[in-house]
Amino acid sequence: KIQLTEAEATEIRCQEKSKGGLSYEVILAEPAITPSVQITKRTATPGKKDLSAEEIEEKLKAAEERRLSLEAKKMADWNAKMAKIEEASRKKDELNNEFMVQTKEALVAKMEHYEEKREAIINDKKEKLKVHSQEIEKTRNSLEMQKSTELNAIEEKLRTAATLRDENMKKMLERLKEHNTTKVAEVKNKIEQTNNQAEIQVIENKLYAAEMNREKEIQKKLEQIRKHERRAEMVRQNKASLCNQSENNAALSG
């Protein structure tokens, strides 16, 4: 260790820690004690001298004048502020009145424009409804004419079918009557020519069977005619229903 002393209570120590390296330790001395600070007392100032009555009166008068001056200044400032407030209030009222007038004028103009626009829209709607009603009436008249034409055609067909049916019935009855007359004559001739009771019975049975077949044939023809009439009536009703439906659809779509 290498010990170096620079002061009486302070020392520095140096120590070699490794090759080419040194370590230093610095030991500080105790702090020195400073002398106490002496406190000096201020000497008392000498007392003020007494004032006379005149000086007091002058001071009071000066104070009164200062007070009056301050009050006058305050009043002037207050009056100036009040004047500014009144001016601002007046300007505010003027601006409010002007705003109300402008707003009222704008509202009146807007209402007039709205009223004109509403009248124009109503007139346009009325015109469109008028045209629409005319188109509906035209369509209805056209459908009525078409319906009437189709009904007339159906009735004409039904009348023609009824006429043909009656003619066919007459022809069929005449043929059956003629056929029966011929058959009866032939059977009578056979009966007159034969005396065998068994053959007569067979012939009578054949006549009865022929009569029954004739009745069945007539009933069958009549049933076919009734079916044809029912079918024609259904066709007519369906046609009328289709006409009514077409008319309603045209009215709704119009």
Short mmCIF file of C-alpha atoms in Angstrom, two decimals, residues 31-240:
data_model
loop_
_atom_site.label_atom_id
_atom_site.label_comp_id
_atom_site.label_asym_id
_atom_site.label_seq_id
_atom_site.Cartn_x
_atom_site.Cartn_y
_atom_site.Cartn_z
CA PRO A 31 -16.77 18.41 8.77
CA ALA A 32 -15.51 21.59 10.39
CA ILE A 33 -17.70 23.33 12.97
CA THR A 34 -18.77 26.86 11.81
CA PRO A 35 -19.06 29.66 14.36
CA SER A 36 -22.56 30.72 15.49
CA VAL A 37 -24.25 33.56 13.67
CA GLN A 38 -24.82 36.62 15.73
CA ILE A 39 -28.30 38.16 15.51
CA THR A 40 -28.37 41.91 15.48
CA LYS A 41 -31.37 43.76 16.86
CA ARG A 42 -32.94 46.61 14.95
CA THR A 43 -33.09 49.81 16.76
CA ALA A 44 -36.55 51.25 17.26
CA THR A 45 -37.47 54.18 15.05
CA PRO A 46 -38.29 57.35 16.82
CA GLY A 47 -42.07 58.05 17.24
CA LYS A 48 -43.98 60.39 14.90
CA LYS A 49 -44.74 63.84 16.03
CA ASP A 50 -48.31 64.86 16.91
CA LEU A 51 -50.46 66.56 14.20
CA SER A 52 -52.30 69.82 14.74
CA ALA A 53 -56.06 70.33 14.26
CA GLU A 54 -55.53 72.27 11.04
CA GLU A 55 -53.36 69.52 9.56
CA ILE A 56 -55.94 66.93 10.55
CA GLU A 57 -58.68 69.06 8.97
CA GLU A 58 -56.68 69.41 5.77
CA LYS A 59 -56.01 65.70 5.66
CA LEU A 60 -59.71 64.94 6.20
CA LYS A 61 -60.67 67.42 3.50
CA ALA A 62 -58.15 65.89 1.10
CA ALA A 63 -59.45 62.42 1.94
CA GLU A 64 -63.03 63.59 1.35
CA GLU A 65 -62.05 65.09 -2.00
CA ARG A 66 -60.31 61.86 -2.98
CA ARG A 67 -63.39 59.90 -1.94
CA LEU A 68 -65.70 62.15 -3.94
CA SER A 69 -63.36 61.97 -6.91
CA LEU A 70 -63.32 58.17 -6.70
CA GLU A 71 -67.11 58.05 -6.39
CA ALA A 72 -67.50 60.38 -9.36
CA LYS A 73 -65.13 58.22 -11.36
CA LYS A 74 -67.02 55.10 -10.33
CA MET A 75 -70.32 56.73 -11.30
CA ALA A 76 -68.88 57.78 -14.65
CA ASP A 77 -67.57 54.27 -15.26
CA TRP A 78 -70.91 52.79 -14.18
CA ASN A 79 -72.84 55.18 -16.45
CA ALA A 80 -70.53 54.30 -19.34
CA LYS A 81 -71.07 50.60 -18.70
CA MET A 82 -74.84 51.07 -18.47
CA ALA A 83 -74.80 53.05 -21.71
CA LYS A 84 -72.87 50.24 -23.39
CA ILE A 85 -75.30 47.67 -21.97
CA GLU A 86 -78.30 49.70 -23.17
CA GLU A 87 -76.71 50.12 -26.60
CA ALA A 88 -75.99 46.39 -26.79
CA SER A 89 -79.56 45.60 -25.68
CA ARG A 90 -80.96 47.99 -28.28
CA LYS A 91 -78.84 46.43 -31.02
CA LYS A 92 -79.87 42.98 -29.82
CA ASP A 93 -83.55 43.96 -29.98
CA GLU A 94 -83.06 45.41 -33.45
CA LEU A 95 -81.31 42.24 -34.63
CA ASN A 96 -84.04 40.08 -33.08
CA ASN A 97 -86.76 42.14 -34.73
CA GLU A 98 -84.96 42.03 -38.06
CA PHE A 99 -84.47 38.28 -37.72
CA MET A 100 -88.14 37.78 -36.86
CA VAL A 101 -89.25 39.86 -39.84
CA GLN A 102 -86.93 38.00 -42.22
CA THR A 103 -87.98 34.64 -40.78
CA LYS A 104 -91.66 35.54 -41.13
CA GLU A 105 -91.18 36.69 -44.72
CA ALA A 106 -89.24 33.52 -45.57
CA LEU A 107 -91.91 31.37 -43.91
CA VAL A 108 -94.72 33.15 -45.76
CA ALA A 109 -92.87 32.75 -49.07
CA LYS A 110 -92.25 29.09 -48.31
CA MET A 111 -95.90 28.51 -47.42
CA GLU A 112 -97.03 30.24 -50.63
CA HIS A 113 -94.63 28.12 -52.67
CA TYR A 114 -95.83 24.99 -50.88
CA GLU A 115 -99.47 25.93 -51.50
CA GLU A 116 -98.81 26.51 -55.20
CA LYS A 117 -96.94 23.22 -55.45
CA ARG A 118 -99.73 21.39 -53.60
CA GLU A 119 -102.36 22.85 -55.93
CA ALA A 120 -100.29 21.79 -58.94
CA ILE A 121 -99.94 18.25 -57.56
CA ILE A 122 -103.69 18.05 -56.83
CA ASN A 123 -104.57 19.26 -60.33
CA ASP A 124 -102.14 16.76 -61.85
CA LYS A 125 -103.67 13.95 -59.77
CA LYS A 126 -107.17 15.00 -60.83
CA GLU A 127 -106.16 14.99 -64.48
CA LYS A 128 -104.56 11.56 -64.16
CA LEU A 129 -107.65 10.21 -62.38
CA LYS A 130 -109.85 11.65 -65.10
CA VAL A 131 -107.80 9.97 -67.83
CA HIS A 132 -107.75 6.76 -65.81
CA SER A 133 -111.54 6.85 -65.40
CA GLN A 134 -111.97 7.40 -69.13
CA GLU A 135 -109.71 4.45 -69.89
CA ILE A 136 -111.63 2.28 -67.42
CA GLU A 137 -114.94 3.30 -68.99
CA LYS A 138 -113.59 2.59 -72.46
CA THR A 139 -112.30 -0.82 -71.37
CA ARG A 140 -115.60 -1.62 -69.65
CA ASN A 141 -117.59 -0.71 -72.77
CA SER A 142 -115.28 -2.81 -74.91
CA LEU A 143 -115.64 -5.77 -72.55
CA GLU A 144 -119.42 -5.33 -72.47
CA MET A 145 -119.56 -5.37 -76.26
CA GLN A 146 -117.26 -8.40 -76.39
CA LYS A 147 -119.31 -10.15 -73.73
CA SER A 148 -122.56 -9.39 -75.54
CA THR A 149 -121.13 -10.63 -78.84
CA GLU A 150 -119.85 -13.84 -77.27
CA LEU A 151 -123.13 -14.46 -75.44
CA ASN A 152 -125.05 -13.94 -78.67
CA ALA A 153 -122.74 -16.36 -80.44
CA ILE A 154 -123.17 -18.93 -77.65
CA GLU A 155 -126.95 -18.55 -77.69
CA GLU A 156 -126.96 -18.91 -81.47
CA LYS A 157 -124.88 -22.08 -81.18
CA LEU A 158 -127.22 -23.41 -78.52
CA ARG A 159 -130.26 -22.66 -80.67
CA THR A 160 -128.61 -24.34 -83.64
CA ALA A 161 -127.69 -27.33 -81.49
CA ALA A 162 -131.26 -27.54 -80.13
CA THR A 163 -132.68 -27.38 -83.65
CA LEU A 164 -130.32 -30.09 -84.85
CA ARG A 165 -131.12 -32.15 -81.78
CA ASP A 166 -134.86 -31.89 -82.42
CA GLU A 167 -134.41 -32.80 -86.05
CA ASN A 168 -132.20 -35.76 -85.12
CA MET A 169 -134.74 -36.88 -82.53
CA LYS A 170 -137.54 -36.72 -85.09
CA LYS A 171 -135.50 -38.61 -87.66
CA MET A 172 -134.45 -41.21 -85.09
CA LEU A 173 -138.03 -41.70 -83.88
CA GLU A 174 -139.27 -41.94 -87.45
CA ARG A 175 -136.62 -44.55 -88.26
CA LEU A 176 -137.44 -46.49 -85.11
CA LYS A 177 -141.16 -46.25 -85.86
CA GLU A 178 -140.63 -47.35 -89.43
CA HIS A 179 -138.34 -50.13 -88.29
CA ASN A 180 -140.83 -51.29 -85.68
CA THR A 181 -143.70 -51.13 -88.14
CA THR A 182 -141.76 -53.23 -90.63
CA LYS A 183 -140.70 -55.69 -87.98
CA VAL A 184 -144.22 -55.98 -86.57
CA ALA A 185 -145.63 -56.59 -90.05
CA GLU A 186 -143.03 -59.26 -90.70
CA VAL A 187 -143.71 -60.90 -87.36
CA LYS A 188 -147.47 -60.83 -87.96
CA ASN A 189 -146.99 -62.46 -91.33
CA LYS A 190 -144.87 -65.17 -89.74
CA ILE A 191 -147.46 -65.69 -87.02
CA GLU A 192 -150.24 -65.93 -89.58
CA GLN A 193 -148.22 -68.37 -91.67
CA THR A 194 -147.32 -70.67 -88.78
CA ASN A 195 -149.53 -72.76 -86.51
CA ASN A 196 -146.79 -73.87 -84.10
CA GLN A 197 -147.44 -72.50 -80.61
CA ALA A 198 -143.76 -72.71 -79.67
CA GLU A 199 -142.70 -70.61 -82.61
CA ILE A 200 -145.41 -68.08 -81.79
CA GLN A 201 -144.05 -67.82 -78.24
CA VAL A 202 -140.52 -67.32 -79.53
CA ILE A 203 -141.70 -64.60 -81.89
CA GLU A 204 -143.58 -62.85 -79.09
CA ASN A 205 -140.48 -63.01 -76.90
CA LYS A 206 -138.44 -61.50 -79.71
CA LEU A 207 -141.02 -58.76 -80.12
CA TYR A 208 -140.89 -58.01 -76.39
CA ALA A 209 -137.09 -57.99 -76.42
CA ALA A 210 -137.09 -55.72 -79.46
CA GLU A 211 -139.51 -53.35 -77.73
CA MET A 212 -137.32 -53.27 -74.62
CA ASN A 213 -134.21 -52.68 -76.70
CA ARG A 214 -135.99 -49.90 -78.51
CA GLU A 215 -136.92 -48.26 -75.19
CA LYS A 216 -133.34 -48.61 -73.94
CA GLU A 217 -131.99 -47.13 -77.15
CA ILE A 218 -134.38 -44.20 -76.88
CA GLN A 219 -133.41 -43.61 -73.22
CA LYS A 220 -129.73 -43.84 -74.16
CA LYS A 221 -130.15 -41.29 -76.92
CA LEU A 222 -132.09 -39.01 -74.59
CA GLU A 223 -129.35 -39.30 -71.93
CA GLN A 224 -126.69 -38.39 -74.50
CA ILE A 225 -128.74 -35.38 -75.51
CA ARG A 226 -129.11 -34.31 -71.85
CA LYS A 227 -125.34 -34.66 -71.32
CA HIS A 228 -124.73 -32.59 -74.41
CA GLU A 229 -127.10 -29.91 -73.11
CA ARG A 230 -125.44 -29.88 -69.68
CA ARG A 231 -122.02 -29.61 -71.31
CA ALA A 232 -123.21 -26.74 -73.47
CA GLU A 233 -124.66 -24.98 -70.41
CA MET A 234 -121.37 -25.42 -68.51
CA VAL A 235 -119.45 -24.03 -71.48
CA ARG A 236 -121.77 -21.03 -71.59
CA GLN A 237 -121.40 -20.39 -67.84
CA ASN A 238 -117.61 -20.74 -67.99
CA LYS A 239 -117.50 -18.35 -70.91
CA ALA A 240 -119.59 -15.79 -69.02
#
